Structure formats: C-alpha cells, structure tokens
XYZ file of C-alpha atoms in Angstrom:
731
model
C -70.824 6.859 -45.292
C -70.564 8.719 -48.522
C -68.083 11.632 -48.715
C -70.555 14.128 -50.280
C -71.363 17.062 -47.887
C -73.981 19.574 -48.658
C -72.506 23.116 -48.696
C -74.175 25.065 -46.028
C -74.976 28.768 -46.629
C -77.487 29.856 -43.886
C -78.473 33.494 -43.184
C -79.479 34.664 -39.755
C -82.890 36.173 -39.059
C -83.080 39.643 -37.234
C -83.671 37.636 -33.930
C -79.931 36.947 -33.839
C -77.186 39.275 -33.030
C -73.371 38.658 -33.307
C -71.031 39.204 -30.508
C -67.542 39.686 -31.929
C -65.870 39.858 -28.584
C -66.806 36.364 -27.686
C -67.272 35.065 -31.219
C -70.851 33.837 -30.507
C -74.445 34.479 -31.491
C -77.092 35.850 -29.185
C -80.635 34.385 -29.712
C -83.315 37.032 -28.837
C -86.124 34.659 -29.264
C -86.908 30.898 -28.803
C -88.223 30.955 -32.452
C -85.024 32.527 -33.992
C -83.707 30.600 -36.984
C -81.195 30.679 -39.839
C -82.493 30.171 -43.458
C -80.564 28.484 -46.234
C -80.263 29.927 -49.602
C -82.658 28.549 -52.119
C -81.263 25.554 -54.108
C -81.998 22.034 -55.224
C -81.180 19.455 -52.592
C -80.110 15.950 -53.719
C -82.737 13.588 -52.455
C -81.829 10.690 -50.051
C -80.583 10.121 -46.478
C -78.528 12.815 -44.754
C -76.610 12.588 -41.463
C -76.888 15.860 -39.663
C -73.690 16.527 -37.541
C -74.210 19.322 -35.025
C -72.191 20.796 -32.211
C -73.723 23.782 -30.342
C -72.013 25.350 -27.341
C -74.726 27.293 -25.695
C -75.811 28.956 -22.468
C -78.907 26.860 -21.882
C -78.709 23.134 -21.098
C -82.004 21.434 -21.685
C -82.790 22.683 -25.236
C -83.089 21.219 -28.743
C -82.190 22.320 -32.210
C -84.747 21.941 -34.971
C -84.829 21.841 -38.819
C -87.626 22.735 -41.265
C -87.391 21.371 -44.755
C -89.465 23.311 -47.380
C -90.590 21.897 -50.681
C -92.981 24.432 -52.042
C -96.175 24.334 -49.905
C -94.953 21.083 -48.308
C -92.815 21.256 -45.244
C -91.654 18.823 -42.525
C -89.815 19.455 -39.159
C -87.397 17.359 -37.193
C -86.173 18.048 -33.559
C -82.619 17.291 -32.462
C -81.736 17.161 -28.713
C -78.400 18.581 -28.000
C -75.556 17.430 -25.917
C -73.146 19.857 -24.233
C -69.549 19.513 -25.458
C -70.436 16.468 -27.718
C -71.273 16.107 -31.328
C -74.918 15.343 -31.883
C -75.895 13.133 -34.905
C -79.172 12.029 -36.456
C -80.458 10.826 -39.819
C -83.041 12.493 -41.958
C -84.613 11.608 -45.270
C -84.735 14.570 -47.699
C -87.271 13.909 -50.552
C -87.449 15.401 -53.979
C -88.238 19.089 -54.240
C -86.597 20.537 -51.022
C -85.175 23.877 -51.887
C -84.676 25.568 -48.516
C -83.906 24.523 -44.952
C -84.724 26.570 -41.814
C -82.287 25.781 -38.850
C -83.160 26.808 -35.143
C -80.077 26.187 -33.136
C -81.880 26.188 -29.793
C -85.499 26.750 -28.719
C -84.625 29.297 -26.009
C -83.133 32.657 -25.528
C -79.484 32.787 -24.783
C -76.033 32.763 -26.505
C -74.380 29.943 -28.538
C -71.707 29.173 -31.023
C -71.535 26.488 -33.699
C -68.109 24.739 -33.697
C -69.374 22.088 -36.066
C -72.394 21.885 -38.394
C -72.813 19.824 -41.594
C -75.158 17.596 -43.614
C -73.635 14.624 -45.046
C -75.297 12.439 -47.721
C -75.092 8.721 -46.677
C -75.796 5.463 -48.524
C -79.150 3.742 -47.984
C -77.432 0.613 -46.456
C -75.538 2.927 -44.073
C -78.725 4.615 -43.037
C -80.618 1.271 -42.613
C -77.927 -0.028 -40.259
C -77.849 3.068 -38.152
C -81.742 3.454 -38.095
C -82.286 -0.165 -36.923
C -79.474 -0.098 -34.351
C -80.947 3.075 -32.717
C -84.382 1.514 -32.533
C -82.729 -1.516 -30.797
C -80.799 0.671 -28.394
C -83.526 3.279 -27.550
C -87.012 2.141 -28.525
C -88.729 0.002 -25.951
C -90.507 -2.107 -28.581
C -87.180 -3.168 -30.153
C -85.140 -4.245 -27.085
C -83.118 -7.391 -27.092
C -83.590 -8.319 -30.682
C -81.357 -8.528 -33.911
C -81.473 -6.023 -36.726
C -83.216 -8.645 -38.912
C -85.979 -9.029 -36.258
C -86.200 -5.291 -35.862
C -86.579 -4.859 -39.626
C -89.360 -7.480 -39.501
C -91.273 -5.549 -36.983
C -90.994 -2.385 -39.041
C -92.174 -4.259 -42.144
C -95.248 -5.733 -40.226
C -96.161 -2.225 -38.818
C -95.818 -0.706 -42.301
C -98.205 -3.326 -43.725
C -100.710 -2.638 -40.872
C -100.605 1.106 -41.586
C -100.672 0.749 -45.361
C -97.435 2.668 -45.855
C -93.844 2.038 -46.941
C -91.032 0.568 -44.820
C -89.081 3.743 -45.062
C -91.976 5.862 -43.824
C -92.674 3.489 -40.857
C -88.932 3.179 -39.841
C -88.603 7.023 -40.095
C -91.721 7.334 -37.719
C -90.255 4.866 -35.265
C -86.745 6.467 -35.436
C -88.112 9.944 -34.972
C -90.009 8.835 -31.859
C -86.597 8.133 -30.151
C -85.689 11.823 -30.542
C -88.807 13.137 -28.785
C -87.451 15.124 -25.715
C -90.370 16.628 -23.796
C -88.998 18.986 -21.125
C -91.308 18.813 -18.125
C -91.052 22.720 -17.779
C -92.062 23.459 -21.494
C -93.937 20.346 -22.736
C -95.816 18.898 -19.949
C -99.268 19.903 -21.159
C -98.430 18.325 -24.544
C -97.388 15.231 -22.740
C -100.648 15.065 -20.703
C -102.642 15.256 -23.776
C -100.768 12.880 -25.934
C -98.678 10.457 -23.725
C -100.214 10.349 -20.103
C -101.290 6.911 -19.466
C -104.679 6.721 -17.668
C -106.888 3.846 -17.067
C -109.657 3.315 -19.660
C -113.057 4.211 -18.121
C -114.766 1.065 -19.381
C -112.004 -1.220 -18.138
C -111.944 0.587 -14.843
C -115.802 -0.038 -14.347
C -115.503 -3.773 -15.432
C -112.472 -4.121 -12.947
C -114.302 -2.429 -10.076
C -117.408 -4.766 -10.582
C -115.143 -7.827 -10.653
C -113.028 -6.755 -7.555
C -115.806 -5.295 -5.337
C -114.762 -7.375 -2.342
C -111.243 -6.014 -2.555
C -112.475 -2.407 -2.534
C -114.244 -2.235 0.791
C -111.497 -0.115 2.447
C -112.396 3.497 3.301
C -110.281 6.614 2.436
C -110.253 9.362 4.982
C -109.224 12.696 3.657
C -108.589 15.121 6.417
C -108.772 18.739 5.163
C -107.585 21.618 7.416
C -109.448 24.758 6.434
C -107.710 28.015 7.383
C -108.870 31.759 7.373
C -107.269 32.332 3.975
C -109.135 29.514 2.255
C -112.118 30.300 0.063
C -115.371 28.587 -0.730
C -114.241 28.001 -4.235
C -110.942 26.303 -3.245
C -112.745 23.891 -0.855
C -115.353 23.084 -3.504
C -112.586 22.268 -6.020
C -111.171 19.750 -3.591
C -114.489 18.058 -2.625
C -115.612 17.876 -6.278
C -112.456 15.875 -7.105
C -113.581 13.313 -4.509
C -117.193 13.298 -5.649
C -116.118 12.664 -9.215
C -114.024 9.570 -8.300
C -115.050 6.212 -9.896
C -115.256 4.740 -6.397
C -117.279 6.255 -3.581
C -115.517 4.561 -0.640
C -114.259 7.930 0.792
C -115.034 10.289 3.651
C -113.829 13.962 3.838
C -113.257 15.168 7.267
C -113.146 19.071 7.475
C -110.847 20.598 10.114
C -111.879 24.287 10.167
C -109.703 26.798 12.027
C -111.494 29.083 14.578
C -110.661 32.198 12.455
C -112.397 30.672 9.271
C -114.596 33.307 7.538
C -118.298 33.203 8.324
C -119.103 32.529 4.626
C -116.774 29.400 4.643
C -118.312 28.122 7.928
C -121.801 28.472 6.586
C -120.778 26.629 3.376
C -119.130 23.881 5.328
C -122.494 23.478 7.253
C -124.445 23.162 3.958
C -121.959 20.614 2.540
C -122.288 18.392 5.597
C -126.100 18.388 5.038
C -125.816 17.781 1.187
C -123.304 14.873 1.252
C -123.143 12.499 4.198
C -119.549 11.555 3.187
C -118.525 15.036 4.339
C -118.127 15.575 8.133
C -116.491 18.126 10.438
C -114.127 16.669 13.203
C -115.154 17.222 16.687
C -111.553 16.385 17.720
C -109.426 18.166 15.258
C -106.045 16.864 16.661
C -106.850 13.146 16.344
C -108.272 11.071 13.562
C -111.619 9.341 14.118
C -111.329 5.859 15.585
C -112.828 4.425 12.460
C -109.969 5.768 10.461
C -107.460 3.712 12.466
C -108.447 0.263 11.262
C -106.411 -1.908 8.824
C -109.102 -1.398 6.084
C -108.899 2.467 6.261
C -106.510 4.879 4.659
C -105.686 8.334 5.962
C -104.481 11.252 3.809
C -104.361 15.064 3.999
C -105.616 17.551 1.431
C -105.522 21.389 1.425
C -108.527 23.282 -0.140
C -107.653 23.866 -3.665
C -105.911 20.449 -4.113
C -107.438 17.850 -6.398
C -107.202 14.072 -7.007
C -106.968 12.683 -10.367
C -110.327 11.111 -11.494
C -108.641 7.636 -11.283
C -106.916 8.126 -7.899
C -109.004 5.931 -5.723
C -109.123 3.146 -8.388
C -105.362 3.177 -8.711
C -104.820 3.142 -4.858
C -107.216 0.179 -4.601
C -104.674 -2.048 -6.299
C -102.104 -1.593 -3.483
C -103.093 -4.310 -1.166
C -100.457 -5.106 1.472
C -98.808 -1.673 1.629
C -98.723 0.273 4.800
C -97.714 3.622 3.153
C -98.406 4.678 -0.421
C -97.142 7.614 -2.227
C -97.668 8.616 -5.934
C -96.424 11.090 -8.488
C -97.964 14.597 -8.362
C -98.104 17.913 -10.156
C -99.455 21.477 -9.554
C -102.231 23.559 -11.087
C -102.358 27.268 -11.825
C -105.230 29.739 -11.208
C -106.961 28.415 -14.357
C -106.577 24.752 -13.341
C -103.893 24.114 -15.873
C -101.488 21.425 -14.827
C -97.746 22.129 -14.636
C -94.562 21.201 -12.756
C -94.882 17.347 -12.533
C -92.918 15.535 -9.928
C -92.203 11.979 -11.121
C -90.651 10.273 -8.096
C -88.432 7.124 -7.699
C -89.487 4.199 -5.722
C -88.687 4.148 -1.924
C -85.338 6.051 -1.580
C -84.226 6.416 1.981
C -81.119 8.609 1.427
C -83.022 10.975 -0.878
C -85.689 11.171 1.758
C -82.928 12.249 4.336
C -81.897 14.923 1.744
C -85.287 16.184 0.576
C -88.914 15.490 1.427
C -89.292 14.095 -1.927
C -92.455 12.025 -1.169
C -94.328 15.460 -1.205
C -98.075 15.572 -0.508
C -99.459 12.610 -2.437
C -99.142 10.140 0.526
C -101.602 7.654 2.076
C -101.015 5.749 5.324
C -102.961 2.641 6.398
C -105.124 3.425 9.384
C -103.664 0.861 11.836
C -100.233 2.100 11.085
C -101.024 5.762 11.571
C -100.681 5.918 15.403
C -97.107 4.742 15.284
C -96.173 6.880 12.269
C -98.150 10.175 13.040
C -95.980 13.172 14.061
C -96.193 14.502 17.554
C -99.229 16.717 18.056
C -101.706 14.842 15.957
C -103.289 16.241 12.741
C -101.680 19.636 11.549
C -103.304 22.945 10.922
C -103.333 24.234 7.272
C -100.009 26.056 7.417
C -98.014 22.922 8.606
C -99.352 20.322 6.349
C -96.040 20.058 4.502
C -94.093 19.614 7.753
C -96.555 16.903 8.879
C -96.351 14.870 5.690
C -92.439 15.206 5.639
C -92.257 14.054 9.263
C -94.733 11.199 8.528
C -92.378 9.903 5.778
C -89.243 10.199 8.004
C -91.140 8.295 10.729
C -91.866 5.459 8.239
C -88.050 5.393 7.487
C -87.262 5.165 11.187
C -89.909 2.398 11.750
C -88.493 0.580 8.670
C -84.955 0.781 9.958
C -85.737 -0.441 13.405
C -88.303 -3.083 12.671
C -88.585 -3.608 8.917
C -92.366 -3.590 9.586
C -93.350 -0.714 7.183
C -94.246 -1.818 3.573
C -93.910 1.325 1.332
C -95.201 1.412 -2.207
C -94.836 4.003 -4.942
C -97.516 4.428 -7.727
C -95.831 5.802 -10.793
C -98.952 7.772 -11.938
C -99.941 11.247 -11.151
C -102.890 10.941 -8.639
C -102.529 14.262 -6.966
C -102.740 17.942 -8.281
C -101.411 20.409 -5.773
C -102.903 23.940 -5.661
C -99.619 25.403 -4.550
C -96.018 24.247 -4.343
C -95.006 21.774 -1.593
C -93.403 23.951 1.193
C -92.349 23.608 4.812
C -92.930 26.198 7.590
C -90.503 27.611 8.214
C -88.928 26.987 4.890
C -85.572 25.758 6.218
C -87.119 23.461 8.828
C -86.272 20.139 7.059
C -82.772 20.196 8.748
C -84.465 20.017 12.082
C -86.897 17.274 11.045
C -84.026 15.153 9.639
C -81.910 15.775 12.778
C -84.895 14.818 14.987
C -85.533 11.648 13.052
C -81.805 10.498 13.139
C -81.859 11.081 16.911
C -85.015 8.846 17.170
C -83.122 6.219 15.002
C -80.168 6.458 17.400
C -77.878 7.577 14.564
C -74.797 9.617 15.160
C -74.638 12.143 12.409
C -74.403 15.856 11.839
C -77.270 17.467 9.816
C -76.638 20.808 8.017
C -78.680 22.652 5.292
C -78.355 21.215 1.823
C -77.677 22.973 -1.555
C -81.235 23.396 -2.605
C -84.460 24.715 -0.936
C -86.088 22.452 1.664
C -83.132 20.062 1.649
C -80.550 18.833 4.238
C -77.229 17.239 4.213
C -76.371 14.301 6.494
C -72.602 14.185 7.312
C -72.142 10.597 8.631
C -69.153 10.074 10.940
C -66.068 8.077 9.713
C -65.502 4.912 11.783
C -62.779 4.958 14.381
C -60.108 3.673 13.777
C -60.289 4.951 10.229
C -60.569 2.141 7.592
C -57.725 1.752 5.219
C -58.846 2.510 1.669
C -57.058 0.742 -1.334
C -57.433 2.988 -4.398
C -56.933 0.968 -7.638
C -55.863 2.835 -10.677
C -55.325 0.779 -13.901
C -53.176 2.381 -16.500
C -51.111 1.842 -19.643
C -48.569 4.559 -20.711
C -50.084 8.097 -20.925
C -48.055 9.719 -18.264
C -49.685 13.016 -19.266
C -52.992 11.535 -17.902
C -51.711 9.358 -15.092
C -49.474 11.987 -13.479
C -52.127 14.697 -12.939
C -54.528 12.029 -11.494
C -52.071 10.545 -9.037
C -50.470 13.791 -7.986
C -53.872 15.390 -7.374
C -55.015 12.405 -5.337
C -51.906 12.604 -3.074
C -52.087 16.392 -2.834
C -55.768 17.033 -2.640
C -57.049 14.428 -0.259
C -57.746 15.250 3.367
C -58.432 11.652 4.185
C -54.870 10.324 4.667
C -55.336 6.650 5.406
C -55.257 5.048 1.984
C -52.897 3.196 -0.287
C -52.789 3.872 -4.003
C -52.116 0.879 -6.254
C -51.153 1.749 -9.713
C -52.039 -1.351 -11.846
C -49.736 -1.119 -14.892
C -51.086 -2.845 -17.898
C -47.874 -3.389 -20.099
C -46.629 0.170 -20.213
C -43.643 0.744 -22.452
C -43.319 4.422 -22.444
C -40.120 5.439 -20.778
C -41.549 8.617 -19.305
C -44.539 6.704 -17.833
C -42.250 4.053 -16.334
C -39.997 6.694 -14.841
C -42.945 8.584 -13.362
C -44.318 5.330 -11.700
C -40.884 4.637 -10.317
C -40.452 8.199 -9.030
C -43.943 8.586 -7.390
C -43.599 5.009 -5.680
C -40.372 6.171 -4.126
C -41.701 9.679 -3.174
C -44.824 8.458 -1.305
C -45.019 5.298 0.726
C -48.695 4.950 0.068
C -48.129 4.334 -3.617
C -47.245 0.796 -5.050
C -47.021 -0.219 -8.622
C -48.261 -3.632 -9.671
C -47.706 -5.194 -13.003
C -50.474 -6.878 -15.148
C -48.890 -8.459 -18.140
C -51.898 -9.575 -19.975
C -54.286 -8.185 -22.623
C -56.474 -5.400 -21.415
C -59.549 -6.517 -19.359
C -60.605 -3.844 -17.033
C -62.585 -6.243 -14.766
C -59.603 -8.616 -14.545
C -57.064 -5.727 -13.779
C -59.115 -4.436 -10.954
C -59.893 -7.934 -9.494
C -56.070 -8.500 -9.468
C -55.557 -5.244 -7.760
C -58.241 -5.936 -5.136
C -56.724 -9.343 -4.441
C -53.181 -7.667 -3.722
C -54.544 -4.745 -1.737
C -54.866 -4.387 2.056
C -57.708 -2.095 2.585
C -61.052 -2.509 4.330
C -62.527 -0.361 1.445
C -61.918 -0.880 -2.249
C -61.734 2.271 -4.414
C -62.039 1.835 -8.249
C -60.363 4.843 -9.672
C -59.835 5.810 -13.376
C -56.501 7.095 -14.332
C -58.081 10.183 -15.753
C -59.856 11.695 -12.740
C -58.686 14.628 -10.571
C -60.187 15.518 -7.126
C -61.389 19.158 -7.107
C -61.063 19.485 -3.283
C -59.786 17.551 -0.350
C -63.226 16.432 1.026
C -63.976 13.917 -1.665
C -62.644 10.688 -0.050
C -63.740 11.487 3.463
C -67.265 11.933 2.081
C -67.121 8.605 0.236
C -65.637 6.593 3.047
C -68.227 7.973 5.524
C -71.034 6.693 3.148
C -69.486 3.361 2.150
C -68.780 2.550 5.925
C -72.567 2.419 6.680
C -73.657 -1.162 6.899
C -76.869 -0.677 4.782
C -74.828 1.026 1.908
C -73.162 -0.797 -0.891
C -71.340 0.997 -3.781
C -70.827 4.688 -3.459
C -70.306 6.959 -6.396
C -69.128 10.565 -6.881
C -70.131 13.677 -8.846
C -67.790 13.853 -12.005
C -67.323 16.774 -14.216
C -65.861 17.184 -17.774
C -62.879 19.627 -17.927
C -65.240 22.414 -18.981
C -67.274 22.089 -15.880
C -70.242 20.399 -17.122
C -71.607 17.147 -15.570
C -70.160 13.872 -16.770
C -71.637 11.575 -14.091
C -74.431 12.448 -11.829
C -75.220 8.709 -11.169
C -76.284 6.038 -13.517
C -79.849 5.562 -14.830
C -80.588 2.064 -16.048
C -82.078 1.520 -19.545
C -81.001 4.753 -21.029
C -79.638 3.948 -24.405
C -80.459 0.292 -24.046
C -78.251 -0.464 -21.033
C -77.408 2.564 -18.906
C -76.561 6.175 -19.156
C -75.303 8.922 -16.850
C -77.920 11.036 -15.123
C -77.788 14.797 -15.996
C -74.883 14.505 -18.382
C -73.773 17.780 -19.886
C -75.808 19.833 -17.353
C -73.965 23.005 -16.070
C -72.067 22.392 -12.805
C -74.216 24.603 -10.673
C -77.664 23.322 -11.970
C -79.916 21.620 -9.605
C -81.125 19.045 -11.961
C -84.474 17.328 -12.025
C -86.376 18.000 -8.672
C -82.943 19.109 -7.297
C -81.429 15.712 -7.609
C -78.232 16.895 -9.064
C -77.339 18.468 -5.676
C -78.724 15.728 -3.370
C -77.286 12.573 -1.785
C -79.632 9.707 -2.925
C -79.747 5.967 -3.544
C -79.236 5.072 -7.178
C -79.223 1.540 -8.570
C -75.789 1.953 -10.090
C -72.921 4.401 -10.253
C -69.780 4.488 -12.369
C -66.424 2.862 -11.549
C -64.564 5.854 -12.711
C -64.693 6.646 -8.984
C -66.414 4.131 -6.812
C -65.982 2.824 -3.238
C -67.283 -0.322 -1.748
C -66.350 -2.348 1.392
C -64.069 -5.363 0.607
C -66.495 -7.753 2.262
C -69.148 -6.704 -0.282
C -66.881 -6.683 -3.298
C -65.697 -10.186 -2.458
C -69.256 -11.424 -1.654
C -70.434 -10.658 -5.121
C -67.325 -12.090 -6.719
C -65.760 -8.741 -7.769
C -66.085 -7.534 -11.353
C -67.205 -9.903 -14.185
C -63.948 -10.806 -16.048
C -65.388 -13.241 -18.682
C -68.381 -11.410 -19.928
C -67.585 -7.645 -19.282
C -63.995 -6.903 -19.991
C -64.465 -3.275 -21.008
C -67.970 -1.925 -20.636
C -70.793 -2.063 -18.084
C -68.665 -4.037 -15.526
C -69.341 -1.286 -12.976
C -73.232 -1.459 -13.525
C -73.105 -5.122 -13.223
C -71.199 -4.863 -10.047
C -73.741 -2.522 -8.626
C -76.613 -4.667 -9.632
C -75.145 -7.634 -7.933
C -74.694 -5.497 -4.793
C -78.233 -4.209 -5.069
C -79.442 -7.836 -5.173
C -77.835 -8.446 -1.724
C -80.395 -5.830 -0.347
C -77.764 -3.068 0.018
C -78.446 0.544 -0.982
C -76.078 2.003 -3.704
C -75.525 5.732 -3.188
C -74.364 8.656 -5.109
C -73.141 11.882 -3.430
C -72.699 15.347 -4.869
C -70.194 16.096 -2.043
C -67.414 14.115 -3.628
C -66.434 16.069 -6.744
C -63.680 15.245 -9.367
C -62.921 16.078 -12.873
C -63.073 13.254 -15.352
C -61.389 13.110 -18.766
C -63.666 10.421 -19.929
C -62.143 7.361 -21.635
C -59.033 9.272 -22.800
C -56.689 6.495 -22.044
C -58.756 3.622 -23.500
C -60.216 5.539 -26.516
C -63.493 5.198 -28.097
C -65.146 2.139 -29.647
C -64.437 3.228 -33.248
C -63.246 0.175 -34.904
C -65.261 -2.956 -36.072
C -63.640 -5.151 -33.491
C -64.264 -2.701 -30.561
C -67.853 -2.083 -31.811
C -68.579 -5.957 -31.885
C -67.208 -6.277 -28.427
C -69.381 -3.377 -27.238
C -72.471 -4.841 -28.715
C -71.545 -8.245 -27.141
C -71.268 -6.763 -23.845
C -74.513 -4.808 -24.113
C -76.320 -8.020 -25.190
C -75.031 -9.727 -22.021
C -76.338 -7.064 -19.831
C -79.735 -7.106 -21.570
C -79.891 -10.981 -21.103
C -78.765 -10.887 -17.519
C -80.493 -7.780 -16.204
C -83.214 -6.901 -18.771
C -86.176 -6.302 -16.609
C -84.308 -4.223 -14.119
C -82.740 -2.177 -16.901
C -86.236 -1.248 -18.266
C -87.528 -0.166 -14.867
C -84.912 1.446 -12.722
C -86.334 1.661 -9.139
C -84.291 4.996 -8.642
C -85.877 6.494 -11.759
C -89.555 6.714 -12.874
C -91.233 5.018 -15.873
C -92.727 8.208 -16.981
C -89.338 9.662 -17.652
C -87.351 9.031 -20.850
C -84.972 6.194 -21.546
C -83.782 7.964 -24.782
C -82.005 10.768 -23.152
C -80.095 11.531 -19.949
C -81.918 14.720 -18.963
C -84.995 13.422 -17.047
C -87.224 14.659 -19.768
C -90.657 12.903 -20.308
C -91.036 9.477 -21.987
C-alpha cells in the first residue's frame, strides 16, 4: 500500500449539530452529509478506512464523487467498533466528495477516517480476494481463475476489465436492510419462476399435480367484502386451478358479507361454505389433499401453488412470508430457517404460511377443530408444535421449508391472548412427556424453556488454553471461579509454553487456591485443536467445555444454562451469547458461508437489540457455534474425533467440530441465556503477517473443500439472506 493519504477537509451541512459535551455529531436527517472542499483528486485506486461509532446499528455510510456533471456513488456498510475498509477507483476530474456517515438519524463520532492511495497491484489483489471470499460466483477458485472470469465477463459486456471487476466488487457491498430496502429487493432481486417455464413445467408434470389444496377461510364480523375478494382473487390468479376455498362465516357476519358469500358460491364452484365449521371436509383428509388457513385480506403469491407442487413426500410445508399495507405494498419479510425445533419452542417462527397433508391433519390438528378468525395464529402455532411432538415420538412427520415468499399477510402474525405462547409450549412439552419449566421469553410471542440439569449433576471439564498474558488469563479464571452458580466443574489451564514469571506465578497460586483448578503443560508449537484434544484426554468430566482465556461470565447462570442444554440427548454442541467489552454483540451464533466460510450472526449489534425476527434473544438450533465458549458431551466429542489437528490448527476448528456433530443427526444449539464478555483473539493476535495469512487461507480452503455445499446453504439461515454481511440483510 502506498503511503500517500489524501488530506481530508470536510464541512458539515446544516443537518448536523455538534454536541461538545459528548464530543459527537447529531444527524438530524438520514440524508445529512459532509462536503469536501473543491480540489483536484489524484486519479487511481483509494482505500477508504472508516470507523464510525453511532447510535444506530444497521446503517451504512456512503460517498458521492463529483466530477462536473458526472457523479458516482458507493455505499459502505459499517461495523460497530471495527474499522471498515473498501476500495474505490477515482477517475480523472473528481473535484469534490460528499460523505454521509450514516443513512439514519442519530448521533455518531468519527475516531478514524482517511482515503489512502494504493498501487494497482495491491488493489487487484484485494479486489480478487474479496470476490473469492464473498461473491457466490467466485467461491473455491484461485485469484488467477477469478481474474479469468472477470476478463470473460468484461468481454461479454464489451467493457474494460477494471469496470467489470469494480461492478463485481461493488455487488459484495450491497446491504439491503429488510426494513428499509425490501421493496427495492422485490423489484430487482426476488427470484420468481419464469411464467413460460412454469407453464411448460406444469404441462410436463400434470400427473404430479393432481392433489387438491383446501384453503379454509374463517370470516368474522369485522371482515369486509373487499378483504375477502382480495384473498379469493389471489387463489383465482394461480397458475394451477387445483384448489378449493372453504369459507367459515361467523354467525355475526354482516348481512352484506353473507350476501356476497352466497354470490361467490354461485359464481365459482371452487368456493364453498362449510356446513360443519369445526371439522374439515372428509375429502380434505386424503393423502393427495393439502389443508391451510387464510384470513380475509391475506394473499398467496401468484406462483404459490406451483411452488408447493414440487414438495412431494412432505407431510407439512411452510414457506417464507411478508405483510402488505393498506395499499397492497409488501413489507416486513420473514425469511425462515429450515426445520428448527428449539427455535419453535422459543417462538412460533413458522407463522401463517403452513400447509399440512390431509391424511396427517387428524393427528396434528389442535383440539377443537378449525379455529375462528381471532384464533387462527394460535391454531397454526399449535399445529407446528404438534408436528414437533409427533416427530419426536415417532419420527413420522416429514417437514419441508420452501425458501420463497408464497404468502402475503394482511396483518402481523399474533396470538390471542398475546402472551399465550408460553401455555402452548407448556402443553406441548407435557404431551411429549418432557420435564421442563416454561416461562415468558424476552421478545413478544416467545417462551423460554428451562430444561432440568440431570441428577446427579454431570462433571464439566472447562479447558482453557493459554500462553503468558496474565492480564487476560487472570480475569477470565477468577471470573469463572467467582461468577458461576454451577459448582460441579474442573478448570484445566492448558499452558502452551508460558515464560512470563507473573503468569507462571498466577497459575501456581490459583491451582493451590481452588481445588477445581489444574494446570497442564503443552510444550509444543501452538495448535488450538491439539491443545484442546490434549486437555480433553486428560480431563474427567462428562461434559467438555472449550473456553477461551479471554472470556468473562457476566452472571452466575451461564454454566447452568449450558449444561442443561448440552445434557439433552438430541443436542450436540451448545454455544453462548458473547459480547465485546463495549457491550455490542461479538457472537450470536455462527452463520455458515458468511465471508466464504463462516461469520458470527448479528455481530456488532447492540446488547439489547432483538436482532432479525427476534433471533438475538431466542434459544435456537444453529449449525455451528464458536469454541470461545462451547459445551459438548464427552461421548459426542470423542465420537467425532475431537478437533481437527492436522488441517485446522488455528481457525475454523470449532465450525468443523460442529459440522461433524451435525452430521451425526444431533442439533447444535445457541442460547442467549448464557452471557459472557469476549476480548476476541487478544491472546493469539490477528492474522497480520504473510505466514499467518497463508495459514488462514489454507484453512479456509480446507473448509471449502470439506464442507462447501453446506457452507453455501446453512439450514439454520435462509438463502434469501446475505452471505456478505453478518446482519441478516437481504442477499
């Protein structure tokens, strides 16, 4: 990187005010920006380095480069507490730059901001490496191969290599917030079946499409003719006509609505009125029929039945969904994971877009039959919980998720009463003969299941690798000993050739002070996997705990919660909620594929934020969690061969461990009720030397070769969400 740095002189617009007490700016508009003084900018590649401490998490900075009448813009997603960097090519003629620190109202400060001119070779290396790490079309290839793809695309477009690589590079920085940018995403990025292909496919597969979809529609006294027509029109506009609408009008329905229903039945033979409103028609209970509920105002997407027709063999199907406003505009998308039992016990995440096969309905249907209009949400939530119970007891329910929005809700998914999900989960656990306490969760319509700790309590072996750094090790060990309510554990300090006299003295002192502490010596080169395998081999616990030497428990409940989850026979690895020292999120679970291999969900969110669909506050199944604080039963750890010593000495060994456990058929789990601070990688340091960088790239290549298909399609995530960022923004 060249040493030249552009001198930055920016002037605030009136939409900013300065707060001298807190030494920060207040942005009064999401469009507020700073303007540079007019000067001539040296053309070429620049690296933008930007650190913005702000009051709003999911925002981006942006820059506008002005060259007379020609301008171009770039966006730059921000990371809380971390320096953000990105390349930009500045052409001849740029005389002014407009800088918007964040596209939201709020307060912020700028600890670091500069534009550094860099050499073309440096820029080329960074451009191609980001494409390999982030862009889905460049996965698992070398820089030479990536450059060849860019060259071919440039030839096809009739443009320069530089213009094409800029286009590809910029696409990796697109961060579409589902709250702000959903309509843009729908217009430009939503994948919907091509109508011509759909028609051809339907003709070729007619024999597979003979099933009938029954939509039961409870009609209450508050529903209007227009709302009912909206729903029925969405059925009539389907590319397939294998559906029936069964209306369930309440006795108090308005006369106008009743008269309209009578006319509808005459006009369209597929629309009927149920004579037995509590029970589905007998014809809807066959293996070739599917049953679902709609409320007046709800709409199906135009390709819904076509998409559902490809789900042969499933017993229950659910899809992604969104909401519509009074003008019919779509908003608030809910992109769901694949079947996630522990998330379902925390929240009715399946929502309203659910279809059940007719012959399975009698066994899964909630008591009382079909619901009235005000209890549709409760009925759908209990149906999903019944499917969970049936699957636990018999394994006979095949559940499939379609990662496409097939359902547009007219109003938010709610339960009646609003806090009733606790009682629904409690009832379902009783029906599953599970002994657990159920209490309200941290977000609306959620529950927390407090699983019992086995008796007698299992011994937990906490493995803490370390080398010198007593200023890091001592707060960690002392906090675990002092702030852990669960007392039946041993703490093994795995000393990797410490030479600091203060560190050695502390290890000797704490070993003598607390009988649960033991120091084991590992006199070999650093290999995180080997050190922990060594510690596990010399430990005595029924449960292995992988603990970084730079974590600190926040309260005493953390280990009790993790032991109770790890002791469940269906659960494999259990991860915790980790915070940076400033209180922002360091680890909310792992999302596979982010950045090429894996990233931490909701990283840099504020500690009290709910996250995407509340998931930052909910117990859930994740495909992987970090070993900075991870518990797993010894039998499971040994069955998968522990951590991978030869291939993953430093990075990704925890993800690899979790994926091996996942392949056993166990559910890895993340809980927000085990909370610790994590001073990330302080003791090991960053990968900032050529040797370390080469090792990191080698380990990333191993993960791509070993787990590539799973890394690109995390079952606990959703393919419509980004793999470029850790904020659950849109792909």
